[in-house]
C-alpha cells in the first residue's frame, strides 16, 4: 500500500513466509521484521544507493529496527504461529516524517497480510486476535518554542526538538524517541510534545480503521 | 516519471550534477549513466535487497550498463558539455520487460533533465541538439515457434528465444541482444524478431514524442 | 578512561585531530563523533567480531549515533573551532546499560581532550566555554510494574519497558528513548521513568564533576 | 586448456563436482556455470584486482553470465545428471575478443570434463550425447564502414559497431549481442555482421573438432 | 586475563564451544583458533576500526594466524576431543611486542579454559595431558648492531632486524620469524637473536607456571 | 615472466607507475609492493575466487606482504626515486613452494622494470645501483627427521617443520620463517635447515644472474 503524508510517499508491503528464522524455531512464536530504504531520488538532491556503496548506513539500520520493534507490538506473536512477515517500507518521495509514515502504513499492510494468512487457513486464531493492538506513529517537534505536529522537511531541519511517538489505538506508548537537535529541552516541552503526539496518533488510528474496513 | 507497460511499473528519474567523473575531466564531454534496481516486492515472491546482501548482483549490473549505453546513444555528449546525468530506474512492479521499459522511460526523463539544464542556461546548444536521437526499447520473443512482442513474465519464462531491441526513432539499431533461453534459433527466426522489434520501437517513439510535447 | 557501572566496564577515549570532515570545512565549527563497540567476550557468550563479519550491525550503528548526538550537545562547536574529536567507547565487560555508561564516561574523556587542546593553545575559548553543558545518561526500566534505575543485564531482559535518559547537569533533556519491550506503557509509567532518570543523571553529573577536578 | 586468438590468451579449465546447487537438487538436471576474470597485467596498463577492491565489476559479471549461458546451450543437462561443472576463464593476456575466446576455449575444456566423467562411469549417457551441440563464438565489428572479423584491441576501440556472435556447429544462433559503440547501425550492417559471424564460428567449430579428436 | 609487558597491555580470553568446524567433524580432534585486534586508541595515533573499514587488514590476519598456530602446538588436539576454543587477544595499549605478549597470555587463558572443561567433565584426559607443551613468545631485535630482548615501540621502529621467537617450556622452537627491517642480517646475528629469544621464553615459561598454580 | 619450480608455475609481472602513495609523497623514496593470488584451478581441487567471496583471505595477505618486504630489500628506494612498482605474482599451477617461487621470479621482473625505467631516463642512478642486492627464496623442510630442499605439495603436507628462507646473493638473510607444522623442532634442526636454505638460494641467485644477462 502507498502511504502519503503531505509530500511524503512511502510504499509499504508485507511478505509472508512460512517458518521463522533458525534461532526462533520450535518456539511456536511468529516473527515480524522490517526493512526501510529510500530511493536515491526521494530527496531533493540525489543520494547514493546503499547497494552500490556496499553497505547499509546507520540511519537506515536505525529506522528499520524502529519499524520492526513498533510493529511487533501490534502482533500477538503466539497467535501468529511460526510464520514470518517482512515489512518493506520504500520511500519514493521524502518530505519529513518518513519513519512515522512507514510505521503507520506498515500496520495496514501487516493487517492485510494476516488476513491473507487467515483466508488460507494458515492461522490458528482470527486476524483480530493476532493483530491485538493497532499501532500508528507521528513526528512532533518544537519550532520557535512552539510544539508542532507532523513536520515537513523544511520544518524538521529548523526544529529545536524532534520527537517520534508511536502509540497504540488506545493511547498507550509503544516507543518514544526525542532528541534535542539544536540544544536541549525542559520537561514542560517534553510533556507538550507527548500530548500532541498522542492526539496525532489517535487520528491516524481512526484513518487506519477506515482503510482496513 | 512512472512508466507502465502492462503490469510492469518503473520509476525513472534523472539527476543532473555539474562536472564529470575524474577520468573525463577537461574533455569537454558530458556523461550519462544509469542505475537499475528492483524493489524487493516488485516480483511475486520477495527477493532480498542488494543493499542488505552487501553487493549488487550480475543481472542488476548488466541491466544498468545496458540502460546507460543505450541512453548515451541518444545524447550528443559534446553538446551536453561537462555535465553528468544519472538515470535511476527503480522497478516498483515487474511483469516482464523491465529493462526495455526502463530504457524507454529513461529517455523521457533524460530529455526533461536536458530541458531543465537549458532553462537554467547551463547548456550551450538547444535541448533538441543535445538529444540528437530518440531511443526506445522493446522485448520480443519466440513462443511456440511464433514471434511475439512485449512478453509479460509468464510468456518470458516460456519463451524459446528472448530478445531486446533498442532502436532510434529513425529505425536504426542502438543495441540488439538475443539469447536462446531454451535452445538455439535459426537466422529466419532472428530476422522475424528484428522486424517485430523495429516496429515496436517505432510505436514507442511516437508515444515518447507525445509525452514530451 | 575506564568507566564502571556495576559489572559493566567501558573504555572511553577521545582522539583529537585538527581539521573537520570535508562537508564541514570553512564553517568554523568543530565536530564530535563516536564509535561504540563490544569486545567479543564482553558478554557471557562470545559474539562474532564485526570486523570479521565485514559489516557493522544495526545495534552498533544505532548506539554510536546516540553517543555522538548526546555528546555534541555538551559542546559549543563554534568555540571548539575546526577540530574533530572521535570518542571511542569499547565495552570490555557488559552487564546492562553499556550505552548510557559510554555516554557518561565519554563526557569526561571529551572534557579532558578539550583541556588538552587548551593546553596546546589550540583553542580560542576556555575549556569551560567549549564544554558548555555537562551530559550524563542512565538506563531506567519497569520490572514487575515498578520503575527501576540502572538495570543490570538480567533485569534488562526482564524489563517490560526500557528507557534511556540523557540529561544535562541542569536537568534538561538531551535525548529520551523509551521502548515497550514486552508490550506497551501508559503515560503514568513514562512519567515515573522520566523522574527516576532525571534524578539518576543528577547524581552522575556530580560524580563527573569530581572526576574532572 | 590455453586458447590463443592473436595476442589474446585465455586459460580455460573445467572443474567437476558431484551434486548441484541447492535450488536444483532432485531435478535430475546438471548445472554448468562460468567465472571470467582478467589478471591485473593482462592489459597494457595494470588494472586493480577485483579481490582487492572487494567486489566484482559489472563487466566481469556480464561476461561470466554470457559464457555460462552459452555453454549451457551445448550441454544436455538431463544427460549430464546431477553434476556441476564450473568453467574458469582467466585472461592472461588481452588483445580484444577475450569473451569470445573464452567461450570457444571453454567448450573444449567442458567436453574434456564430460569425457573424464564418462571415464569414471559417472555419466549415464555417452559424452557425445551430453555435449549435444558444439558452441563457438567470434567478435565482429564495423570499422570505417566495413564489417570485420575478430577485432584486436586497437580495432575494438575504433569500431563503430561491436558484436559478439555465439553459434552452434550447425550455424544456429545461441546468443547475439550487438552494440553501436560510436553511434547506431542500420539493418544492412547488422545483416553483414551476422553473415561474417556465422562464417567465423563455422571455422572455429572445425578447429574445436580437431582439438578434441 | 590481562597481560602486561612494559606498557603493552593485551586482554586474552578463551571461549569454548562444543563441536568443531564442519571440515573437522568426525575426526575426533579438537580445534584452537585465535583472533587478534587492536583497539583504535591502543597506539599513540588513532587507527581506524577494521569493522568500520569493512575488512580485516593483512597485519591483523597474519598475527591472528600466528597466534592460532602457536597455541595449537601447546595442545594435544586428540585429548581435547571435538571441542573448539577461540582465543581473543585484544590489545588495549600497544608499546611493541603485542603479538608475542598475546601468545604468552593466550597460553594461560587456554590452559584455564581446558581446566574449566575438565571441571565440567567434558574432557577425556586431564588438563595437563591436553596441554602437553607450554608455549611462550618474545620479540628480539638488533639495534645499533646489538641483540636486544623485548623491544618497546621506539626500539622496534629503530631495529635493524626484528624477530619473533615462539618456544616451548623445554626450549624447542614452535615458530621463528625474522625479518631485516632496515637491510639484511648475517648468520652470526641470527644465531645471537635465537640465543636471546630462547632465554627470554624460558623466563616467561616460569612466570606462566606460577600464574597457573 | 613465468617461473617454474617443478610443477609450480607462477606468472610474475612488474608494473611501474610514476609517483608514490600519498603517505610517502615528498620523501624522495620509491615504493615496491606485491600482490599474490592463485587461480582457482591452480590446485588439484578448485578453490573459490577471492573476488567472488568479496574478501582476501589471511594466507593471501600474508604471502603478499612477505613478497613485498623481501623485494624491497633488493632495492635502494632512494635511487629508485618517487616511482612505484607493483609486483603481481599469479600462481597458474601450484605444487608447493609458491611463495618462494614468487619471490625468486619477482626479483627478475623487478629488475627488468628498473631497466625499463632507466631506458626511459626516468631513473637517476643506474639499474645496478637501484637493484643493490639480489634476492631469492627457497622452501626447506624436515621430512622423516631429514632436512630437505624445495618441497613439493605432497612433501609439504608431510613435513614436520616447514621453513622459508629468503637470502641475498651474498648469503645474508632477508627473512626467515620456520614453523613446526606437526610439532616442535630443536635448535640443531633449525641450523640444518638454515644451511640448506642458504645453499639453495645461492644456486637460484646464479640462475637469476643468467636470466638477467
PDB file of C-alpha atoms in Angstrom, chain E:
ATOM      1  CA  UNK E   1      43.288 -12.395  31.564  1.00  0.00           C
ATOM      2  CA  UNK E   2      45.175  -9.139  31.107  1.00  0.00           C
ATOM      3  CA  UNK E   3      48.843  -9.476  30.106  1.00  0.00           C
ATOM      4  CA  UNK E   4      51.211  -6.581  30.610  1.00  0.00           C
ATOM      5  CA  UNK E   5      54.694  -6.376  29.072  1.00  0.00           C
ATOM      6  CA  UNK E   6      56.011  -2.914  29.839  1.00  0.00           C
ATOM      7  CA  UNK E   7      53.367  -0.526  28.561  1.00  0.00           C
ATOM      8  CA  UNK E   8      51.829  -3.160  26.291  1.00  0.00           C
ATOM      9  CA  UNK E   9      48.502  -4.473  27.632  1.00  0.00           C
ATOM     10  CA  UNK E  10      46.632  -7.289  25.922  1.00  0.00           C
ATOM     11  CA  UNK E  11      43.335  -8.771  27.068  1.00  0.00           C
ATOM     12  CA  UNK E  12      43.359 -12.521  26.330  1.00  0.00           C
ATOM     13  CA  UNK E  13      40.224 -14.613  26.707  1.00  0.00           C
ATOM     14  CA  UNK E  14      39.349 -18.148  25.724  1.00  0.00           C
ATOM     15  CA  UNK E  15      35.833 -19.144  24.662  1.00  0.00           C
ATOM     16  CA  UNK E  16      34.875 -22.797  24.474  1.00  0.00           C
ATOM     17  CA  UNK E  17      32.172 -24.245  22.248  1.00  0.00           C
ATOM     18  CA  UNK E  18      31.212 -27.851  21.921  1.00  0.00           C
ATOM     19  CA  UNK E  19      31.827 -29.292  18.480  1.00  0.00           C
ATOM     20  CA  UNK E  20      34.286 -28.339  15.764  1.00  0.00           C
ATOM     21  CA  UNK E  21      34.068 -26.611  12.357  1.00  0.00           C
ATOM     22  CA  UNK E  22      32.347 -28.659   9.680  1.00  0.00           C
ATOM     23  CA  UNK E  23      35.534 -29.690   7.843  1.00  0.00           C
ATOM     24  CA  UNK E  24      36.804 -31.312  11.039  1.00  0.00           C
ATOM     25  CA  UNK E  25      33.689 -33.139  12.171  1.00  0.00           C
ATOM     26  CA  UNK E  26      34.028 -36.803  12.971  1.00  0.00           C
ATOM     27  CA  UNK E  27      37.816 -36.564  13.212  1.00  0.00           C
ATOM     28  CA  UNK E  28      37.803 -36.851  16.991  1.00  0.00           C
ATOM     29  CA  UNK E  29      40.166 -33.865  17.081  1.00  0.00           C
ATOM     30  CA  UNK E  30      39.579 -30.510  18.725  1.00  0.00           C
ATOM     31  CA  UNK E  31      40.323 -27.106  17.250  1.00  0.00           C
ATOM     32  CA  UNK E  32      42.017 -23.971  18.554  1.00  0.00           C
ATOM     33  CA  UNK E  33      41.951 -20.676  16.711  1.00  0.00           C
ATOM     34  CA  UNK E  34      42.742 -17.048  17.554  1.00  0.00           C
ATOM     35  CA  UNK E  35      41.576 -13.560  16.728  1.00  0.00           C
ATOM     36  CA  UNK E  36      43.850 -10.604  17.329  1.00  0.00           C
ATOM     37  CA  UNK E  37      42.717  -6.998  17.225  1.00  0.00           C
ATOM     38  CA  UNK E  38      43.789  -3.572  18.416  1.00  0.00           C
ATOM     39  CA  UNK E  39      41.501  -1.009  19.926  1.00  0.00           C
ATOM     40  CA  UNK E  40      41.652   2.166  17.799  1.00  0.00           C
ATOM     41  CA  UNK E  41      43.375   4.106  20.527  1.00  0.00           C
ATOM     42  CA  UNK E  42      45.834   1.383  21.581  1.00  0.00           C
ATOM     43  CA  UNK E  43      48.528   3.212  19.656  1.00  0.00           C
ATOM     44  CA  UNK E  44      49.598   6.789  20.048  1.00  0.00           C
ATOM     45  CA  UNK E  45      47.723   7.994  16.992  1.00  0.00           C
ATOM     46  CA  UNK E  46      44.233   6.619  16.479  1.00  0.00           C
ATOM     47  CA  UNK E  47      43.845   3.989  13.763  1.00  0.00           C
ATOM     48  CA  UNK E  48      40.531   3.278  12.020  1.00  0.00           C
ATOM     49  CA  UNK E  49      38.416   0.359  13.209  1.00  0.00           C
ATOM     50  CA  UNK E  50      38.566  -2.640  10.897  1.00  0.00           C
ATOM     51  CA  UNK E  51      34.831  -3.137  11.455  1.00  0.00           C
ATOM     52  CA  UNK E  52      34.213   0.354  10.080  1.00  0.00           C
ATOM     53  CA  UNK E  53      36.530  -0.181   7.123  1.00  0.00           C
ATOM     54  CA  UNK E  54      34.614  -3.392   6.452  1.00  0.00           C
ATOM     55  CA  UNK E  55      37.638  -5.602   6.141  1.00  0.00           C
ATOM     56  CA  UNK E  56      40.464  -7.017   8.153  1.00  0.00           C
ATOM     57  CA  UNK E  57      43.911  -5.823   7.243  1.00  0.00           C
ATOM     58  CA  UNK E  58      46.811  -8.028   6.274  1.00  0.00           C
ATOM     59  CA  UNK E  59      48.713  -7.416   9.517  1.00  0.00           C
ATOM     60  CA  UNK E  60      45.753  -8.484  11.666  1.00  0.00           C
ATOM     61  CA  UNK E  61      45.228 -11.622   9.611  1.00  0.00           C
ATOM     62  CA  UNK E  62      48.887 -12.517   9.810  1.00  0.00           C
ATOM     63  CA  UNK E  63      49.091 -12.125  13.585  1.00  0.00           C
ATOM     64  CA  UNK E  64      45.832 -13.976  14.238  1.00  0.00           C
ATOM     65  CA  UNK E  65      47.142 -16.911  12.228  1.00  0.00           C
ATOM     66  CA  UNK E  66      50.477 -16.859  14.059  1.00  0.00           C
ATOM     67  CA  UNK E  67      48.778 -16.931  17.467  1.00  0.00           C
ATOM     68  CA  UNK E  68      46.474 -19.759  16.416  1.00  0.00           C
ATOM     69  CA  UNK E  69      49.323 -21.867  15.016  1.00  0.00           C
ATOM     70  CA  UNK E  70      51.497 -21.273  18.082  1.00  0.00           C
ATOM     71  CA  UNK E  71      48.827 -22.222  20.577  1.00  0.00           C
ATOM     72  CA  UNK E  72      47.774 -25.346  18.675  1.00  0.00           C
ATOM     73  CA  UNK E  73      51.312 -26.560  19.300  1.00  0.00           C
ATOM     74  CA  UNK E  74      50.605 -26.475  23.043  1.00  0.00           C
ATOM     75  CA  UNK E  75      47.526 -28.688  22.809  1.00  0.00           C
ATOM     76  CA  UNK E  76      47.094 -32.394  22.196  1.00  0.00           C
ATOM     77  CA  UNK E  77      44.079 -31.910  19.906  1.00  0.00           C
ATOM     78  CA  UNK E  78      43.131 -35.574  20.249  1.00  0.00           C
ATOM     79  CA  UNK E  79      42.942 -35.348  24.031  1.00  0.00           C
ATOM     80  CA  UNK E  80      40.907 -32.145  23.670  1.00  0.00           C
ATOM     81  CA  UNK E  81      38.230 -34.074  21.800  1.00  0.00           C
ATOM     82  CA  UNK E  82      35.738 -32.385  19.481  1.00  0.00           C
ATOM     83  CA  UNK E  83      35.721 -29.065  21.313  1.00  0.00           C
ATOM     84  CA  UNK E  84      36.635 -25.674  19.826  1.00  0.00           C
ATOM     85  CA  UNK E  85      38.418 -22.892  21.634  1.00  0.00           C
ATOM     86  CA  UNK E  86      38.639 -19.353  20.297  1.00  0.00           C
ATOM     87  CA  UNK E  87      41.361 -17.167  21.761  1.00  0.00           C
ATOM     88  CA  UNK E  88      40.566 -13.452  21.625  1.00  0.00           C
ATOM     89  CA  UNK E  89      43.580 -11.213  22.023  1.00  0.00           C
ATOM     90  CA  UNK E  90      42.565  -7.557  22.150  1.00  0.00           C
ATOM     91  CA  UNK E  91      45.307  -5.003  22.513  1.00  0.00           C
ATOM     92  CA  UNK E  92      44.188  -2.214  24.867  1.00  0.00           C
ATOM     93  CA  UNK E  93      47.533  -0.451  24.793  1.00  0.00           C
ATOM     94  CA  UNK E  94      50.414  -1.107  22.416  1.00  0.00           C
ATOM     95  CA  UNK E  95      54.076  -0.448  23.016  1.00  0.00           C
ATOM     96  CA  UNK E  96      55.837  -3.078  20.903  1.00  0.00           C
ATOM     97  CA  UNK E  97      55.668  -6.865  21.087  1.00  0.00           C
ATOM     98  CA  UNK E  98      51.882  -7.134  21.033  1.00  0.00           C
ATOM     99  CA  UNK E  99      51.868 -10.421  19.133  1.00  0.00           C
ATOM    100  CA  UNK E 100      54.324 -12.122  21.451  1.00  0.00           C
ATOM    101  CA  UNK E 101      52.501 -10.790  24.521  1.00  0.00           C
ATOM    102  CA  UNK E 102      49.290 -12.158  23.021  1.00  0.00           C
ATOM    103  CA  UNK E 103      50.761 -15.646  22.542  1.00  0.00           C
ATOM    104  CA  UNK E 104      52.180 -15.726  26.049  1.00  0.00           C
ATOM    105  CA  UNK E 105      48.918 -14.565  27.621  1.00  0.00           C
ATOM    106  CA  UNK E 106      46.697 -16.695  25.429  1.00  0.00           C
ATOM    107  CA  UNK E 107      48.532 -19.772  26.672  1.00  0.00           C
ATOM    108  CA  UNK E 108      47.381 -19.064  30.221  1.00  0.00           C
ATOM    109  CA  UNK E 109      43.816 -18.291  29.086  1.00  0.00           C
ATOM    110  CA  UNK E 110      43.781 -21.507  27.078  1.00  0.00           C
ATOM    111  CA  UNK E 111      45.024 -23.569  29.997  1.00  0.00           C
ATOM    112  CA  UNK E 112      42.263 -22.078  32.171  1.00  0.00           C
ATOM    113  CA  UNK E 113      39.652 -22.962  29.578  1.00  0.00           C
ATOM    114  CA  UNK E 114      40.884 -26.545  29.421  1.00  0.00           C
ATOM    115  CA  UNK E 115      40.670 -26.807  33.213  1.00  0.00           C
ATOM    116  CA  UNK E 116      37.123 -25.426  33.051  1.00  0.00           C
ATOM    117  CA  UNK E 117      36.256 -28.144  30.529  1.00  0.00           C
ATOM    118  CA  UNK E 118      37.786 -30.731  32.851  1.00  0.00           C
ATOM    119  CA  UNK E 119      35.768 -29.421  35.790  1.00  0.00           C
ATOM    120  CA  UNK E 120      32.623 -29.885  33.734  1.00  0.00           C
ATOM    121  CA  UNK E 121      33.719 -33.476  32.877  1.00  0.00           C
ATOM    122  CA  UNK E 122      33.802 -32.507  29.207  1.00  0.00           C
ATOM    123  CA  UNK E 123      37.352 -33.739  28.812  1.00  0.00           C
ATOM    124  CA  UNK E 124      38.509 -37.316  28.462  1.00  0.00           C
ATOM    125  CA  UNK E 125      42.060 -36.726  29.663  1.00  0.00           C
ATOM    126  CA  UNK E 126      43.468 -34.491  32.372  1.00  0.00           C
ATOM    127  CA  UNK E 127      44.224 -30.808  31.685  1.00  0.00           C
ATOM    128  CA  UNK E 128      47.946 -31.480  31.889  1.00  0.00           C
ATOM    129  CA  UNK E 129      47.611 -34.182  29.216  1.00  0.00           C
ATOM    130  CA  UNK E 130      45.698 -31.881  26.880  1.00  0.00           C
ATOM    131  CA  UNK E 131      48.120 -29.001  27.446  1.00  0.00           C
ATOM    132  CA  UNK E 132      51.122 -31.157  26.567  1.00  0.00           C
ATOM    133  CA  UNK E 133      53.580 -28.311  25.995  1.00  0.00           C
ATOM    134  CA  UNK E 134      53.815 -24.805  27.428  1.00  0.00           C
ATOM    135  CA  UNK E 135      54.245 -22.099  24.811  1.00  0.00           C
ATOM    136  CA  UNK E 136      55.601 -18.546  25.226  1.00  0.00           C
ATOM    137  CA  UNK E 137      56.934 -15.943  22.850  1.00  0.00           C
ATOM    138  CA  UNK E 138      59.275 -12.969  22.846  1.00  0.00           C
ATOM    139  CA  UNK E 139      60.352 -10.357  20.389  1.00  0.00           C
ATOM    140  CA  UNK E 140      64.048  -9.786  19.907  1.00  0.00           C
ATOM    141  CA  UNK E 141      65.881  -7.396  17.625  1.00  0.00           C
ATOM    142  CA  UNK E 142      69.138  -5.824  16.638  1.00  0.00           C
ATOM    143  CA  UNK E 143      69.613  -2.173  17.493  1.00  0.00           C
ATOM    144  CA  UNK E 144      72.889  -0.466  16.749  1.00  0.00           C
ATOM    145  CA  UNK E 145      74.384  -3.841  15.921  1.00  0.00           C
ATOM    146  CA  UNK E 146      73.447  -5.302  19.314  1.00  0.00           C
ATOM    147  CA  UNK E 147      70.913  -8.054  20.040  1.00  0.00           C
ATOM    148  CA  UNK E 148      68.139  -6.910  22.408  1.00  0.00           C
ATOM    149  CA  UNK E 149      65.220  -8.643  24.124  1.00  0.00           C
ATOM    150  CA  UNK E 150      61.648  -7.376  24.233  1.00  0.00           C
ATOM    151  CA  UNK E 151      61.667  -4.240  22.119  1.00  0.00           C
ATOM    152  CA  UNK E 152      59.329  -1.387  23.031  1.00  0.00           C
ATOM    153  CA  UNK E 153      57.735   0.582  20.187  1.00  0.00           C
ATOM    154  CA  UNK E 154      60.511   3.160  19.882  1.00  0.00           C
ATOM    155  CA  UNK E 155      63.129   0.390  19.745  1.00  0.00           C
ATOM    156  CA  UNK E 156      61.035  -1.653  17.333  1.00  0.00           C
ATOM    157  CA  UNK E 157      60.955   1.218  14.849  1.00  0.00           C
ATOM    158  CA  UNK E 158      64.706   1.680  15.147  1.00  0.00           C
ATOM    159  CA  UNK E 159      65.542  -2.036  14.909  1.00  0.00           C
ATOM    160  CA  UNK E 160      67.655  -3.276  12.013  1.00  0.00           C
ATOM    161  CA  UNK E 161      66.450  -6.834  12.474  1.00  0.00           C
ATOM    162  CA  UNK E 162      63.181  -7.818  14.095  1.00  0.00           C
ATOM    163  CA  UNK E 163      62.455 -11.368  15.196  1.00  0.00           C
ATOM    164  CA  UNK E 164      59.707 -13.235  16.979  1.00  0.00           C
ATOM    165  CA  UNK E 165      60.612 -16.458  18.716  1.00  0.00           C
ATOM    166  CA  UNK E 166      57.969 -18.880  19.968  1.00  0.00           C
ATOM    167  CA  UNK E 167      59.328 -21.629  22.215  1.00  0.00           C
ATOM    168  CA  UNK E 168      58.076 -24.451  24.359  1.00  0.00           C
ATOM    169  CA  UNK E 169      58.900 -24.675  28.038  1.00  0.00           C
ATOM    170  CA  UNK E 170      61.632 -27.175  27.149  1.00  0.00           C
ATOM    171  CA  UNK E 171      63.359 -24.779  24.773  1.00  0.00           C
ATOM    172  CA  UNK E 172      62.255 -26.249  21.439  1.00  0.00           C
ATOM    173  CA  UNK E 173      61.043 -23.940  18.688  1.00  0.00           C
ATOM    174  CA  UNK E 174      57.418 -23.643  17.679  1.00  0.00           C
ATOM    175  CA  UNK E 175      57.902 -20.765  15.280  1.00  0.00           C
ATOM    176  CA  UNK E 176      60.705 -18.443  14.260  1.00  0.00           C
ATOM    177  CA  UNK E 177      60.171 -15.307  12.186  1.00  0.00           C
ATOM    178  CA  UNK E 178      62.982 -12.914  11.484  1.00  0.00           C
ATOM    179  CA  UNK E 179      62.983 -10.035   9.093  1.00  0.00           C
ATOM    180  CA  UNK E 180      65.588  -7.457   8.161  1.00  0.00           C
ATOM    181  CA  UNK E 181      63.558  -4.301   8.547  1.00  0.00           C
ATOM    182  CA  UNK E 182      66.351  -1.983   7.538  1.00  0.00           C
ATOM    183  CA  UNK E 183      68.504  -4.281   5.491  1.00  0.00           C
ATOM    184  CA  UNK E 184      69.754  -7.796   5.828  1.00  0.00           C
ATOM    185  CA  UNK E 185      71.464  -9.816   8.529  1.00  0.00           C
ATOM    186  CA  UNK E 186      74.289 -12.352   8.641  1.00  0.00           C
ATOM    187  CA  UNK E 187      74.078 -15.821  10.180  1.00  0.00           C
ATOM    188  CA  UNK E 188      76.022 -14.715  13.263  1.00  0.00           C
ATOM    189  CA  UNK E 189      73.369 -12.127  14.125  1.00  0.00           C
ATOM    190  CA  UNK E 190      70.600 -14.637  13.577  1.00  0.00           C
ATOM    191  CA  UNK E 191      72.332 -17.014  15.999  1.00  0.00           C
ATOM    192  CA  UNK E 192      72.672 -14.329  18.675  1.00  0.00           C
ATOM    193  CA  UNK E 193      68.992 -13.451  18.367  1.00  0.00           C
ATOM    194  CA  UNK E 194      67.941 -17.083  18.661  1.00  0.00           C
ATOM    195  CA  UNK E 195      70.015 -17.482  21.843  1.00  0.00           C
ATOM    196  CA  UNK E 196      68.422 -14.414  23.368  1.00  0.00           C
ATOM    197  CA  UNK E 197      64.917 -15.486  22.325  1.00  0.00           C
ATOM    198  CA  UNK E 198      65.235 -18.955  23.813  1.00  0.00           C
ATOM    199  CA  UNK E 199      66.441 -17.492  27.107  1.00  0.00           C
ATOM    200  CA  UNK E 200      63.592 -14.974  27.166  1.00  0.00           C
ATOM    201  CA  UNK E 201      60.972 -17.650  26.546  1.00  0.00           C
ATOM    202  CA  UNK E 202      62.384 -19.740  29.377  1.00  0.00           C
ATOM    203  CA  UNK E 203      61.790 -16.884  31.819  1.00  0.00           C
ATOM    204  CA  UNK E 204      58.241 -16.425  30.579  1.00  0.00           C
ATOM    205  CA  UNK E 205      57.540 -20.145  30.898  1.00  0.00           C
ATOM    206  CA  UNK E 206      58.433 -19.794  34.568  1.00  0.00           C
ATOM    207  CA  UNK E 207      56.028 -16.858  35.018  1.00  0.00           C
ATOM    208  CA  UNK E 208      53.249 -18.787  33.250  1.00  0.00           C
ATOM    209  CA  UNK E 209      53.810 -21.744  35.547  1.00  0.00           C
ATOM    210  CA  UNK E 210      53.359 -19.501  38.570  1.00  0.00           C
ATOM    211  CA  UNK E 211      50.271 -17.798  37.146  1.00  0.00           C
ATOM    212  CA  UNK E 212      48.627 -21.157  36.619  1.00  0.00           C
ATOM    213  CA  UNK E 213      49.315 -22.602  40.047  1.00  0.00           C
TER     214      UNK E 213
END
